[in-house]
Amino acid sequence: MNEWPGSDNRDRYGRGSGAEPEGARAMPHVRRGGPNGPGGPGGPYPGPGQQPPEPPLPPHLSPRRRPSVPPQGQGPDPYGNNYAGGHGDGYNTGQVYGGGRGGGQGGGGGRDPRPAPNWGRRVKWTVLTLVAVLLVTSVATYFWADGKLRREVDLSKVIDRPEEGDGTNYLIVGSDSREGMSDEDKKKLHTGSAEGKRTDSMMILHDGGNGPTLISLPRDSDVEIPSFVGSKSGKKYAARGRHTKLNAAYAEDGPELLVRTVEHNTGLRIDHYVEIGFAGFANIVDAIGGVEMDIPKAFKDKKSGADFQAGKQTLNGEQALAFVRTRYAFAGSDLDRTKNQQKFLAALASQTATPGTIINPFKLYPTMSAGLDTVIVDKDMGLFDLGSMFFAMKGVTGGDGKSMNMPIAGSVGGNLRWDKAKVAKLVEQLKKDEPVTVSGD
């Protein structure tokens, strides 16, 4: 039975439902529901010339996370409209989705060529890095070394001091302190085992605009002990006109009384005090690998352990200590010894204050450590002052300075008496920082 009135079987599947299929035919555009209905201007389906609406986003995607779809070719939409974004030209525009770097128009897919390295910039940053490392190392070394100085001498305890002059005056003392030495060290270095400590050598180093001047003070010099304040008791001791050897002042009340005695007998103000013992002296020499000396005449001394041949030779710590302590092997005794001490200390400074030692950490740190552990200075002295003293000492042998003994006029009671007129002239020249014309024996 035919369910559609007025139809036969041919109309059941549309027109031409026979042996041959019906050709495609155009469907009329039908609007339903008025202007807001399907197909209308406000309806859910696009009309002629309208863009299809975007499908709603899933709830988990915000508008900012909407997937980006590359623009496609142009062509008619299913409704017969021709608008941008259709698929009539084969759909693919040649873009690669999810591709990495490179590609380019040729589609080769290779990476972009790396830019040439900027060598100028690399060199600049390398230099800046090295400068920064050296600066940090230098600052750290300075504070490390400055912290090792033993500031044990208080010059504020010295009373009735002379007026200050031009330049800087250092009192350099070599003591026979055996601090830190084992019995084996004492035997090896021929120091003996006496308790306490005494001065073994004393020098004034003046550093000024006319070059450094190094003046040895013989330990047997005849001096007057002035009034002073005890370094430990704080008690004031009046002057009694007592004369004695210079090294006895140190033995009586230490560095403060020694400074007071030197200032009283010379009229020259001492700005800084530096003292080093036997062990520290020998360790410094060994740390720099020895000191080269030219010994004009062979000599031997059982008490100091000296046994030297004439000529150039490198002295180790043990030999150096014997060299500066020997006096009984010389006709001039203590005066000849002070000359050897000056010669050796100047050579030590000259061979230590070199780029090979200063910029070489394998030499610099052992040398500084060996010396600073045993060096005693005044409380106002810093590492910069110690360095200035060392370079001034080096200048003595560099042709810029002068070395001499305190002028001697004879002896009294077995002690060496200073030439008062020459000493006064010498001190005046040093205070005014004038070239020194006075000579010593």
Coordinates of C-alpha atoms in Angstrom, one line a residue:
M1 CA 0.0 0.0 0.0
N2 CA 1.3 3.4 -0.8
E3 CA 1.7 5.5 2.3
W4 CA 1.9 8.7 0.4
P5 CA -1.3 9.8 -1.2
G6 CA -1.1 10.7 -4.8
S7 CA 2.1 8.8 -5.3
D8 CA 3.2 5.6 -6.9
N9 CA 6.3 3.5 -6.4
R10 CA 8.4 5.7 -8.6
D11 CA 8.0 8.6 -6.2
R12 CA 9.0 6.6 -3.1
Y13 CA 12.7 7.4 -3.4
G14 CA 12.4 10.7 -5.3
R15 CA 12.1 11.5 -8.9
G16 CA 13.7 9.2 -11.4
S17 CA 14.1 6.3 -8.9
G18 CA 14.3 3.9 -11.7
A19 CA 17.1 2.0 -13.3
E20 CA 19.1 5.1 -13.6
P21 CA 19.9 7.4 -10.7
E22 CA 18.6 10.9 -10.6
G23 CA 21.2 13.7 -11.2
A24 CA 22.0 16.3 -8.6
R25 CA 19.6 19.1 -8.3
A26 CA 19.6 22.3 -6.4
M27 CA 17.8 22.6 -3.1
P28 CA 15.8 25.7 -2.5
H29 CA 17.0 27.9 0.5
V30 CA 14.2 27.7 3.0
R31 CA 13.9 30.1 6.0
R32 CA 12.0 29.0 9.0
G33 CA 10.9 30.7 12.0
G34 CA 11.1 34.3 10.8
P35 CA 14.2 36.5 11.1
N36 CA 15.4 34.8 14.2
G37 CA 14.7 31.3 13.0
P38 CA 17.1 28.9 11.3
G39 CA 18.5 30.5 8.3
G40 CA 17.3 34.0 9.3
P41 CA 19.6 36.9 10.0
G42 CA 19.5 36.3 13.7
G43 CA 19.2 32.5 13.5
P44 CA 21.6 29.8 14.4
Y45 CA 22.6 29.0 10.8
P46 CA 24.4 31.4 8.4
G47 CA 22.5 33.1 5.7
P48 CA 23.9 34.2 2.3
G49 CA 27.2 36.1 2.7
Q50 CA 27.4 35.4 6.5
Q51 CA 30.4 33.8 8.4
P52 CA 29.5 30.6 10.1
P53 CA 29.5 31.1 13.9
E54 CA 32.4 29.7 16.0
P55 CA 31.6 26.6 17.9
P56 CA 31.4 27.0 21.7
L57 CA 34.6 26.3 23.6
P58 CA 34.7 23.4 26.0
P59 CA 34.4 24.5 29.7
H60 CA 38.1 23.8 30.5
L61 CA 39.4 26.2 27.8
S62 CA 39.3 29.9 28.4
P63 CA 39.1 32.3 25.4
R64 CA 42.9 32.9 25.8
R65 CA 43.6 29.2 25.4
R66 CA 41.5 28.8 22.3
P67 CA 43.5 26.6 19.8
S68 CA 45.0 28.6 17.0
V69 CA 44.0 27.3 13.6
P70 CA 46.1 28.4 10.6
P71 CA 44.2 30.2 7.9
Q72 CA 43.2 28.0 5.1
G73 CA 42.4 28.4 1.4
Q74 CA 39.3 30.0 -0.1
G75 CA 36.4 28.3 -1.6
P76 CA 32.6 27.8 -1.4
D77 CA 31.0 26.6 1.8
P78 CA 28.5 23.9 2.0
Y79 CA 25.8 26.5 1.6
G80 CA 27.2 27.9 -1.7
N81 CA 28.8 30.9 -0.1
N82 CA 32.3 32.0 -1.0
Y83 CA 34.2 33.3 2.1
A84 CA 37.7 33.4 3.5
G85 CA 38.6 30.3 5.5
G86 CA 36.9 27.7 3.2
H87 CA 38.6 24.5 1.9
G88 CA 38.1 24.9 -1.8
D89 CA 41.8 25.1 -2.6
G90 CA 43.0 21.9 -1.2
Y91 CA 42.9 22.9 2.5
N92 CA 46.6 22.8 3.3
T93 CA 48.4 26.2 3.0
G94 CA 51.9 24.7 3.3
Q95 CA 52.2 25.5 7.0
V96 CA 53.8 22.9 9.3
Y97 CA 51.9 22.5 12.6
G98 CA 54.0 22.0 15.7
G99 CA 57.2 22.5 13.8
G100 CA 60.5 23.5 15.5
R101 CA 63.0 26.1 14.6
G102 CA 64.3 26.5 11.1
G103 CA 62.4 25.3 8.0
G104 CA 62.2 28.5 5.9
Q105 CA 60.5 28.9 2.6
G106 CA 62.4 26.1 1.0
G107 CA 61.0 23.6 3.5
G108 CA 64.5 22.2 4.1
G109 CA 63.9 22.0 7.9
G110 CA 67.6 22.9 8.7
R111 CA 68.6 25.2 11.7
D112 CA 69.5 28.8 11.3
P113 CA 73.3 29.3 11.1
R114 CA 74.9 30.4 14.4
P115 CA 76.3 33.9 14.5
A116 CA 80.1 34.3 14.6
P117 CA 81.6 34.5 18.1
N118 CA 82.3 38.0 19.4
W119 CA 85.9 37.6 20.4
G120 CA 86.3 41.2 21.5
R121 CA 83.6 40.8 24.0
R122 CA 85.0 37.5 25.2
V123 CA 88.4 39.0 25.7
K124 CA 87.0 41.9 27.6
W125 CA 85.0 39.7 30.0
T126 CA 88.0 37.4 30.5
V127 CA 90.2 40.4 31.4
L128 CA 87.5 41.8 33.7
T129 CA 87.2 38.4 35.4
L130 CA 91.0 38.0 36.0
V131 CA 91.2 41.6 37.4
A132 CA 88.3 40.8 39.8
V133 CA 89.9 37.6 40.9
L134 CA 93.3 39.3 41.5
L135 CA 91.6 42.2 43.3
V136 CA 89.7 39.8 45.6
T137 CA 92.8 37.7 46.2
S138 CA 94.9 40.8 47.0
V139 CA 92.4 42.2 49.5
A140 CA 92.0 38.8 51.2
T141 CA 95.8 38.4 51.4
Y142 CA 96.2 41.9 52.8
F143 CA 93.7 41.3 55.6
W144 CA 95.1 37.8 56.3
A145 CA 98.7 39.1 56.6
D146 CA 97.6 42.2 58.5
G147 CA 95.8 40.0 61.0
K148 CA 99.0 38.0 61.7
L149 CA 101.1 41.0 62.8
R150 CA 101.9 40.9 66.5
R151 CA 101.2 44.4 67.7
E152 CA 102.7 44.1 71.2
V153 CA 104.7 47.3 71.6
D154 CA 102.9 50.4 72.9
L155 CA 104.8 53.5 72.1
S156 CA 102.2 55.7 73.9
K157 CA 104.0 54.6 77.1
V158 CA 107.1 56.4 76.0
I159 CA 107.4 59.8 77.7
D160 CA 109.1 63.1 76.9
R161 CA 109.4 62.3 73.2
P162 CA 111.2 64.5 70.6
E163 CA 109.3 66.5 68.0
E164 CA 108.4 64.8 64.8
G165 CA 110.5 65.5 61.7
D166 CA 110.1 64.8 58.0
G167 CA 110.2 61.3 56.8
T168 CA 109.6 58.1 58.7
N169 CA 112.0 56.5 61.3
Y170 CA 112.0 52.8 62.0
L171 CA 113.8 51.2 64.9
I172 CA 114.7 47.6 63.7
V173 CA 115.7 45.1 66.3
G174 CA 117.1 41.6 65.9
S175 CA 116.6 39.8 69.2
D176 CA 118.1 36.6 70.5
S177 CA 114.6 35.3 71.3
R178 CA 114.4 31.5 71.1
E179 CA 110.6 31.5 71.1
G180 CA 109.1 28.5 69.3
M181 CA 112.5 26.8 68.9
S182 CA 113.1 23.2 70.0
D183 CA 116.2 22.0 71.6
E184 CA 117.3 20.6 68.3
D185 CA 116.8 24.0 66.6
K186 CA 118.8 25.7 69.3
K187 CA 121.7 23.3 68.8
K188 CA 121.5 23.5 65.0
L189 CA 121.5 27.3 65.0
H190 CA 124.1 27.7 67.8
T191 CA 121.8 30.0 69.8
G192 CA 122.3 28.5 73.2
S193 CA 119.5 28.2 75.7
A194 CA 119.5 31.4 77.7
E195 CA 116.2 32.4 79.2
G196 CA 114.5 35.6 78.1
K197 CA 115.7 37.7 75.2
R198 CA 118.2 40.4 74.5
T199 CA 118.9 42.6 71.5
D200 CA 121.4 41.1 69.1
S201 CA 121.3 44.0 66.6
M202 CA 119.7 47.5 66.4
M203 CA 119.3 49.8 63.5
I204 CA 117.6 53.1 62.6
L205 CA 116.1 53.2 59.1
H206 CA 115.1 56.6 57.9
D207 CA 112.8 56.7 54.8
G208 CA 112.5 60.1 53.2
G209 CA 112.5 62.1 50.0
N210 CA 116.3 61.9 49.6
G211 CA 116.4 58.1 49.7
P212 CA 116.7 55.7 52.7
T213 CA 119.4 55.9 55.3
L214 CA 120.3 52.8 57.4
I215 CA 122.2 53.5 60.6
S216 CA 123.5 50.7 62.8
L217 CA 123.6 51.2 66.6
P218 CA 126.3 49.0 68.1
R219 CA 125.0 47.0 71.0
D220 CA 128.0 48.1 73.1
S221 CA 127.2 51.8 72.6
D222 CA 127.5 53.9 75.8
V223 CA 124.1 55.5 76.6
E224 CA 122.4 57.2 79.5
I225 CA 119.2 55.6 80.8
P226 CA 116.6 58.4 81.1
S227 CA 113.5 58.6 83.2
F228 CA 110.8 56.3 82.0
V229 CA 107.5 54.6 82.8
G230 CA 107.6 50.9 83.4
S231 CA 105.9 49.1 80.5
K232 CA 104.2 46.6 82.9
S233 CA 104.1 48.3 86.3
G234 CA 103.1 51.8 85.0
K235 CA 105.4 53.2 87.6
K236 CA 107.6 56.2 86.7
Y237 CA 111.3 55.8 87.3
A238 CA 113.4 58.9 87.7
A239 CA 116.7 59.5 85.8
R240 CA 119.8 58.9 87.8
G241 CA 122.5 59.7 85.3
R242 CA 123.3 56.0 84.9
H243 CA 125.3 55.0 81.8
T244 CA 125.3 51.5 80.4
K245 CA 125.4 49.5 77.2
L246 CA 122.5 50.1 74.8
N247 CA 121.3 46.5 74.8
A248 CA 120.9 46.7 78.6
A249 CA 118.0 49.1 78.2
Y250 CA 116.1 46.4 76.3
A251 CA 117.0 43.8 78.9
E252 CA 115.8 46.0 81.7
D253 CA 112.3 46.9 80.5
G254 CA 111.8 45.8 77.0
P255 CA 111.1 47.7 73.7
E256 CA 109.4 50.7 75.3
L257 CA 112.5 51.6 77.4
L258 CA 114.8 50.9 74.4
V259 CA 112.8 53.4 72.3
R260 CA 112.9 55.9 75.1
T261 CA 116.7 55.5 75.5
V262 CA 117.4 55.9 71.7
E263 CA 115.2 59.0 71.5
H264 CA 116.8 60.5 74.6
N265 CA 120.4 59.9 73.4
T266 CA 119.8 61.0 69.8
G267 CA 117.0 63.5 69.8
L268 CA 115.4 61.6 66.9
R269 CA 111.8 60.5 67.2
I270 CA 111.1 56.9 66.4
D271 CA 107.8 56.4 64.5
H272 CA 107.7 52.6 64.3
Y273 CA 109.3 49.6 66.1
V274 CA 110.0 46.2 64.4
E275 CA 111.6 43.2 66.0
I276 CA 112.3 39.7 64.8
G277 CA 113.8 36.7 66.6
F278 CA 116.3 34.0 65.6
A279 CA 113.7 31.5 64.4
G280 CA 111.8 34.0 62.3
F281 CA 114.9 35.3 60.6
A282 CA 116.1 31.8 59.6
N283 CA 112.7 30.8 58.4
I284 CA 112.3 33.8 56.1
V285 CA 115.7 33.1 54.5
D286 CA 114.7 29.4 53.9
A287 CA 111.2 30.4 52.6
I288 CA 112.7 32.5 49.7
G289 CA 115.2 29.8 48.9
G290 CA 118.3 31.4 50.4
V291 CA 120.1 34.7 50.0
E292 CA 123.0 35.2 47.7
M293 CA 126.0 37.0 49.2
D294 CA 129.5 37.9 48.1
I295 CA 131.8 37.4 51.0
P296 CA 135.1 39.2 50.4
K297 CA 137.2 37.2 52.9
A298 CA 136.8 33.8 54.5
F299 CA 136.1 33.6 58.2
K300 CA 135.2 31.1 60.9
D301 CA 133.6 31.4 64.3
K302 CA 132.8 28.5 66.7
K303 CA 130.3 30.5 68.9
S304 CA 128.1 31.5 66.0
G305 CA 128.8 28.3 63.9
A306 CA 130.1 30.4 60.9
D307 CA 132.4 28.8 58.4
F308 CA 132.5 30.7 55.2
Q309 CA 134.8 30.7 52.2
A310 CA 135.4 33.9 50.1
G311 CA 133.3 34.5 47.0
K312 CA 129.7 34.4 45.9
Q313 CA 127.5 31.9 47.6
T314 CA 123.8 31.3 48.6
L315 CA 123.2 31.2 52.4
N316 CA 120.4 29.2 53.9
G317 CA 118.7 30.1 57.1
E318 CA 121.2 28.5 59.4
Q319 CA 124.2 30.0 57.5
A320 CA 122.5 33.5 57.4
L321 CA 122.0 33.5 61.1
A322 CA 125.6 32.6 61.7
F323 CA 126.7 35.3 59.3
V324 CA 124.9 38.2 61.0
R325 CA 125.8 37.0 64.6
T326 CA 129.6 36.6 64.1
R327 CA 131.7 39.2 65.8
Y328 CA 134.7 37.4 67.5
A329 CA 136.2 36.5 64.1
F330 CA 136.7 40.2 63.2
A331 CA 139.2 42.8 64.5
G332 CA 136.5 45.4 64.7
S333 CA 134.3 43.1 66.7
D334 CA 130.8 44.6 67.0
L335 CA 131.4 47.4 64.5
D336 CA 132.4 44.8 61.8
R337 CA 129.4 42.7 62.7
T338 CA 127.0 45.6 62.2
K339 CA 128.4 46.2 58.7
N340 CA 127.7 42.5 57.9
Q341 CA 124.2 42.8 59.3
Q342 CA 123.5 45.9 57.1
K343 CA 124.8 44.1 54.0
F344 CA 122.8 41.0 54.6
L345 CA 119.5 42.7 55.5
A346 CA 119.7 44.9 52.4
A347 CA 120.4 41.8 50.2
L348 CA 117.5 39.9 51.9
A349 CA 115.1 42.8 51.1
S350 CA 116.4 43.2 47.6
Q351 CA 116.0 39.5 46.8
T352 CA 112.6 39.2 48.5
A353 CA 110.8 42.3 47.2
T354 CA 110.8 41.0 43.6
P355 CA 108.0 40.1 41.2
G356 CA 109.1 36.5 41.3
T357 CA 108.3 36.4 45.0
I358 CA 105.4 38.9 45.2
I359 CA 103.2 37.4 42.4
N360 CA 104.2 33.8 43.1
P361 CA 101.8 32.4 45.8
F362 CA 104.1 29.4 46.3
K363 CA 106.8 31.8 47.5
L364 CA 104.8 34.8 48.8
Y365 CA 102.6 32.9 51.3
P366 CA 105.4 30.8 52.9
T367 CA 107.6 33.9 53.1
M368 CA 104.9 36.1 54.7
S369 CA 103.8 33.3 57.1
A370 CA 107.4 32.6 58.2
G371 CA 108.1 36.3 58.9
L372 CA 104.8 37.5 60.3
D373 CA 104.5 34.7 62.9
T374 CA 107.6 36.0 64.7
V375 CA 107.7 39.7 63.8
I376 CA 106.7 42.0 66.7
V377 CA 105.6 45.6 65.8
D378 CA 104.1 48.6 67.6
K379 CA 100.4 49.0 67.9
D380 CA 100.1 51.7 65.3
M381 CA 102.0 49.8 62.6
G382 CA 100.1 48.2 59.7
L383 CA 101.1 46.0 56.9
F384 CA 101.5 49.0 54.6
D385 CA 104.0 50.5 56.9
L386 CA 105.9 47.2 57.1
G387 CA 106.0 47.0 53.3
S388 CA 107.2 50.5 53.1
M389 CA 110.0 49.7 55.5
F390 CA 111.0 46.6 53.5
F391 CA 111.2 48.5 50.2
A392 CA 113.2 51.3 51.8
M393 CA 115.6 48.6 53.0
K394 CA 115.8 47.4 49.5
G395 CA 116.7 50.9 48.3
V396 CA 119.8 51.0 50.5
T397 CA 121.5 48.6 48.1
G398 CA 119.8 49.8 45.0
G399 CA 122.0 53.0 44.9
D400 CA 119.2 55.2 46.2
G401 CA 120.3 55.1 49.9
K402 CA 123.1 55.0 52.3
S403 CA 124.2 52.7 55.1
M404 CA 126.5 53.6 58.0
N405 CA 127.4 53.1 61.6
M406 CA 126.6 55.6 64.3
P407 CA 129.7 57.9 64.4
I408 CA 132.0 56.7 67.1
A409 CA 134.5 58.9 69.0
G410 CA 136.3 56.3 71.1
S411 CA 135.4 54.1 74.1
V412 CA 134.7 54.6 77.8
G413 CA 134.7 51.9 80.3
G414 CA 134.7 49.3 77.5
N415 CA 131.7 50.9 75.8
L416 CA 131.7 52.7 72.5
R417 CA 131.2 56.4 72.9
W418 CA 129.3 58.3 70.2
D419 CA 130.7 61.4 68.5
K420 CA 128.2 64.0 69.8
A421 CA 128.9 66.6 67.2
K422 CA 128.5 64.2 64.3
V423 CA 125.4 62.6 65.9
A424 CA 123.8 66.0 66.3
K425 CA 124.5 66.9 62.6
L426 CA 123.2 63.5 61.4
V427 CA 120.0 63.9 63.4
E428 CA 119.4 67.4 62.1
Q429 CA 119.8 66.2 58.5
L430 CA 117.4 63.3 59.1
K431 CA 114.8 65.5 60.8
K432 CA 114.8 68.0 57.9
D433 CA 114.9 65.1 55.4
E434 CA 118.1 66.4 53.9
P435 CA 120.8 64.4 52.1
V436 CA 123.1 62.8 54.8
T437 CA 126.7 64.0 54.6
V438 CA 127.8 62.7 57.9
S439 CA 129.8 59.4 57.8
G440 CA 130.3 56.8 60.4
D441 CA 133.2 54.5 61.1

